[in-house]
Amino acid sequence: QQQVKQSPQSLIVQKGGISIINCAYENTAFDYFPWYQQFPGKGPALLIAIRPDVSEKKEGRFTISFNKSAKQFSLHIMDSQPGDSATYFCAATAGAGSYQLTFGKGTKLSVIP
Amino acid sequence: NAGVMQNPRHLVRRRGQEARLRCSPMKGHSHVYWYRQLPEEGLKFMVYLQKENIIDESGMPKERFSAEFPKEGPSILRIQQVVRGDSAAYFCASRTGGDNEQFFGPGTRLTVL
């Protein structure tokens, strides 16, 4: 049972464009939603995270939009750059228990000049 | 302040051998997680440990896999009698007790011949 569904699987965006990655979850106990960026051969690095008490969070060129009623959240990368080319994972965790992260399957982003 | 350290970075084993993967959490972090990443897949939770205790091993295969986090020294993920299906990247993450945020190591890439 996949508890976090991520789309698209791959994304090609022109330099300067907006990259949008979407995730949907099923478990209503989830209350922390981080996005991770992973470069080939490296471990995931936390990019930005949100809790369901806000509908949007912005850090630099990266914005998370959160829709609690639809159980969906998305990552927007403004002014996408070739250096943003990486695999992006959404994740979720519940506020009780082990705080284990449940990951989406990832989106491979390629930003072309 | 060193990040999460994992070694070895690459490990090659023949079928039937044992694999030992080590993880040193960030300084001050007493919570350790192990995740497995298959090619083109997201990370899957395996086990959550605190010092000298396994808290949640619900993602761990029932046989051949074990984990420990002793009072002194790194956390160890041990895979006995490896099979080709164990080939994957294994990531360790750590966090403090008061925060959800998990910091990931660079991973160990296990190849079973």
Short mmCIF file of C-alpha atoms in Angstrom, two decimals:
data_model
loop_
_atom_site.label_atom_id
_atom_site.label_comp_id
_atom_site.label_asym_id
_atom_site.label_seq_id
_atom_site.Cartn_x
_atom_site.Cartn_y
_atom_site.Cartn_z
CA GLN A 1 0.00 0.00 0.00
CA GLN A 2 1.60 3.22 -1.17
CA GLN A 3 0.67 5.90 1.31
CA VAL A 4 2.27 8.82 -0.54
CA LYS A 5 1.74 9.10 -4.28
CA GLN A 6 4.04 11.41 -6.22
CA SER A 7 3.79 12.72 -9.77
CA PRO A 8 5.15 13.16 -12.32
CA GLN A 9 7.84 10.50 -12.39
CA SER A 10 10.05 12.74 -14.52
CA LEU A 11 9.94 16.38 -15.51
CA ILE A 12 11.84 18.48 -18.03
CA VAL A 13 11.73 22.24 -17.58
CA GLN A 14 13.48 25.04 -19.40
CA LYS A 15 15.84 27.27 -17.47
CA GLY A 16 13.87 30.07 -15.83
CA GLY A 17 10.63 28.10 -15.86
CA ILE A 18 8.53 26.79 -12.97
CA SER A 19 8.83 23.17 -11.88
CA ILE A 20 5.80 21.69 -10.14
CA ILE A 21 5.74 18.33 -8.37
CA ASN A 22 2.63 16.95 -6.73
CA CYS A 23 2.02 14.54 -3.90
CA ALA A 24 -1.09 13.01 -2.35
CA TYR A 25 -1.36 11.13 0.89
CA GLU A 26 -3.88 8.83 2.51
CA ASN A 27 -3.00 8.67 6.19
CA THR A 28 -4.77 11.49 8.05
CA ALA A 29 -2.36 11.03 10.97
CA PHE A 30 0.45 12.57 8.89
CA ASP A 31 1.32 16.02 10.20
CA TYR A 32 4.76 16.83 8.86
CA PHE A 33 5.55 16.97 5.16
CA PRO A 34 9.18 17.45 4.07
CA TRP A 35 10.64 17.58 0.60
CA TYR A 36 14.06 16.10 -0.06
CA GLN A 37 16.48 16.74 -2.90
CA GLN A 38 18.84 13.97 -3.95
CA PHE A 39 21.75 14.18 -6.38
CA PRO A 40 23.18 11.01 -7.95
CA GLY A 41 25.33 9.07 -5.52
CA LYS A 42 24.34 11.26 -2.56
CA GLY A 43 21.95 11.02 0.34
CA PRO A 44 18.68 12.96 0.41
CA ALA A 45 18.95 16.50 1.75
CA LEU A 46 16.04 18.34 3.35
CA LEU A 47 14.85 21.17 1.12
CA ILE A 48 11.75 22.53 2.82
CA ALA A 49 8.99 21.19 5.06
CA ILE A 50 5.47 22.16 6.06
CA ARG A 51 2.91 21.34 8.72
CA PRO A 52 -0.84 21.25 7.98
CA ASP A 53 -1.63 24.37 9.98
CA VAL A 54 -0.41 26.53 7.09
CA SER A 55 -1.40 26.40 3.43
CA GLU A 56 1.85 27.67 1.97
CA LYS A 57 5.51 28.00 2.90
CA LYS A 58 8.16 29.76 0.87
CA GLU A 59 11.93 29.60 1.15
CA GLY A 60 13.79 31.39 -1.60
CA ARG A 61 12.78 29.88 -4.95
CA PHE A 62 11.06 26.90 -3.30
CA THR A 63 7.40 26.95 -2.22
CA ILE A 64 5.22 24.22 -0.72
CA SER A 65 1.48 24.49 -1.22
CA PHE A 66 -0.65 22.38 1.10
CA ASN A 67 -4.33 21.42 0.76
CA LYS A 68 -5.44 19.60 3.89
CA SER A 69 -8.98 18.81 2.73
CA ALA A 70 -7.72 17.26 -0.50
CA LYS A 71 -4.77 15.60 1.26
CA GLN A 72 -2.41 16.99 -1.34
CA PHE A 73 0.74 19.04 -1.30
CA SER A 74 3.06 20.29 -3.99
CA LEU A 75 6.51 21.73 -4.51
CA HIS A 76 7.01 24.70 -6.80
CA ILE A 77 10.50 25.65 -7.93
CA MET A 78 10.51 29.14 -9.39
CA ASP A 79 13.13 30.33 -11.90
CA SER A 80 14.41 26.76 -12.28
CA GLN A 81 18.15 26.43 -12.86
CA PRO A 82 20.28 23.61 -14.32
CA GLY A 83 21.76 23.14 -10.83
CA ASP A 84 18.27 22.17 -9.65
CA SER A 85 18.46 19.02 -11.78
CA ALA A 86 18.07 16.23 -9.24
CA THR A 87 15.52 13.76 -7.93
CA TYR A 88 12.95 15.20 -5.56
CA PHE A 89 11.08 13.18 -2.98
CA CYS A 90 8.05 14.19 -1.00
CA ALA A 91 7.60 12.50 2.36
CA ALA A 92 5.28 12.46 5.32
CA THR A 93 5.38 11.45 8.93
CA ALA A 94 2.96 11.24 11.82
CA GLY A 95 3.43 13.23 15.00
CA ALA A 96 3.37 10.17 17.20
CA GLY A 97 5.19 6.88 17.26
CA SER A 98 8.50 6.43 15.53
CA TYR A 99 8.34 9.49 13.23
CA GLN A 100 9.39 7.24 10.36
CA LEU A 101 9.27 8.94 6.98
CA THR A 102 7.01 7.58 4.26
CA PHE A 103 8.40 8.63 0.88
CA GLY A 104 6.92 9.12 -2.55
CA LYS A 105 8.67 7.37 -5.42
CA GLY A 106 10.48 10.47 -6.56
CA THR A 107 10.51 12.89 -9.49
CA LYS A 108 13.57 13.22 -11.66
CA LEU A 109 13.84 16.87 -12.67
CA SER A 110 15.96 17.98 -15.59
CA VAL A 111 16.36 21.70 -16.18
CA ILE A 112 17.64 22.39 -19.67
CA PRO A 113 19.41 25.62 -20.71
CA ASN B 1 29.96 19.67 13.02
CA ALA B 2 30.20 16.49 10.98
CA GLY B 3 27.04 15.19 9.41
CA VAL B 4 25.78 11.62 9.45
CA MET B 5 28.60 9.29 8.47
CA GLN B 6 28.20 5.94 6.83
CA ASN B 7 30.76 3.36 5.86
CA PRO B 8 31.61 1.72 3.70
CA ARG B 9 30.27 3.83 0.86
CA HIS B 10 30.34 0.88 -1.50
CA LEU B 11 30.23 -2.78 -0.55
CA VAL B 12 30.40 -5.80 -2.83
CA ARG B 13 29.44 -9.20 -1.52
CA ARG B 14 28.88 -12.60 -3.06
CA ARG B 15 25.65 -14.45 -2.47
CA GLY B 16 25.65 -16.09 0.95
CA GLN B 17 28.13 -13.69 2.55
CA GLU B 18 27.38 -11.24 5.33
CA ALA B 19 27.16 -7.48 4.92
CA ARG B 20 27.76 -5.04 7.78
CA LEU B 21 26.82 -1.42 7.28
CA ARG B 22 27.82 1.22 9.81
CA CYS B 23 26.26 4.56 10.68
CA SER B 24 27.51 7.27 13.01
CA PRO B 25 24.74 9.80 13.71
CA MET B 26 25.26 13.52 13.96
CA LYS B 27 26.69 14.73 17.24
CA GLY B 28 23.95 15.04 19.81
CA HIS B 29 21.52 12.82 17.91
CA SER B 30 20.30 9.76 19.74
CA HIS B 31 17.65 8.60 17.24
CA VAL B 32 18.75 6.57 14.21
CA TYR B 33 16.78 5.29 11.23
CA TRP B 34 17.71 2.93 8.43
CA TYR B 35 16.08 3.18 5.00
CA ARG B 36 16.54 1.13 1.85
CA GLN B 37 16.38 2.55 -1.66
CA LEU B 38 15.97 0.26 -4.64
CA PRO B 39 16.88 1.59 -8.10
CA GLU B 40 14.36 4.16 -9.38
CA GLU B 41 12.38 3.90 -6.14
CA GLY B 42 11.80 6.05 -3.09
CA LEU B 43 13.28 5.23 0.27
CA LYS B 44 11.57 2.60 2.40
CA PHE B 45 11.74 2.64 6.17
CA MET B 46 13.39 -0.38 7.75
CA VAL B 47 14.10 0.23 11.43
CA TYR B 48 14.25 2.91 14.10
CA LEU B 49 16.64 2.71 17.03
CA GLN B 50 17.65 4.67 20.05
CA LYS B 51 20.74 3.91 22.08
CA GLU B 52 20.68 0.19 23.00
CA ASN B 53 17.03 -0.17 21.96
CA ILE B 54 15.13 -1.12 18.82
CA ILE B 55 12.02 1.03 18.88
CA ASP B 56 10.33 0.09 15.60
CA GLU B 57 11.43 -2.66 13.21
CA SER B 58 8.18 -2.92 11.29
CA GLY B 59 9.93 -2.33 7.95
CA MET B 60 12.65 -4.88 8.47
CA PRO B 61 12.51 -8.20 6.60
CA LYS B 62 11.79 -10.98 9.09
CA GLU B 63 14.84 -13.03 8.24
CA ARG B 64 18.55 -12.31 7.70
CA PHE B 65 18.35 -8.63 8.67
CA SER B 66 19.21 -7.21 12.07
CA ALA B 67 20.16 -3.84 13.49
CA GLU B 68 21.73 -2.51 16.64
CA PHE B 69 22.75 0.81 18.15
CA PRO B 70 25.06 0.07 21.07
CA LYS B 71 25.81 2.41 23.94
CA GLU B 72 29.21 3.10 22.42
CA GLY B 73 29.97 3.14 18.72
CA PRO B 74 28.00 3.34 15.51
CA SER B 75 24.71 1.77 14.59
CA ILE B 76 25.11 -1.44 12.59
CA LEU B 77 22.78 -2.89 9.98
CA ARG B 78 23.65 -6.51 9.42
CA ILE B 79 22.48 -8.63 6.51
CA GLN B 80 23.26 -12.32 6.70
CA GLN B 81 23.44 -14.67 3.72
CA VAL B 82 22.93 -11.89 1.20
CA VAL B 83 20.96 -12.50 -1.98
CA ARG B 84 20.91 -10.52 -5.23
CA GLY B 85 17.65 -8.86 -4.21
CA ASP B 86 19.48 -7.18 -1.30
CA SER B 87 21.40 -5.02 -3.78
CA ALA B 88 20.33 -1.47 -2.99
CA ALA B 89 21.42 1.77 -1.40
CA TYR B 90 21.05 1.77 2.36
CA PHE B 91 20.69 5.13 4.06
CA CYS B 92 20.97 6.04 7.68
CA ALA B 93 19.31 9.11 9.13
CA SER B 94 19.46 10.67 12.57
CA ARG B 95 17.57 13.27 14.56
CA THR B 96 17.45 14.81 17.98
CA GLY B 97 14.76 13.87 20.44
CA GLY B 98 12.86 17.11 20.12
CA ASP B 99 12.54 17.55 16.37
CA ASN B 100 11.04 15.69 13.41
CA GLU B 101 13.83 16.66 11.03
CA GLN B 102 15.95 13.73 9.92
CA PHE B 103 19.43 14.21 8.49
CA PHE B 104 20.63 11.60 6.04
CA GLY B 105 24.03 10.11 5.48
CA PRO B 106 25.57 9.54 2.03
CA GLY B 107 24.46 5.91 1.97
CA THR B 108 26.09 2.54 1.45
CA ARG B 109 25.63 1.03 -1.96
CA LEU B 110 25.51 -2.74 -1.61
CA THR B 111 26.05 -4.91 -4.65
CA VAL B 112 25.51 -8.65 -4.37
CA LEU B 113 27.17 -10.69 -7.09
#
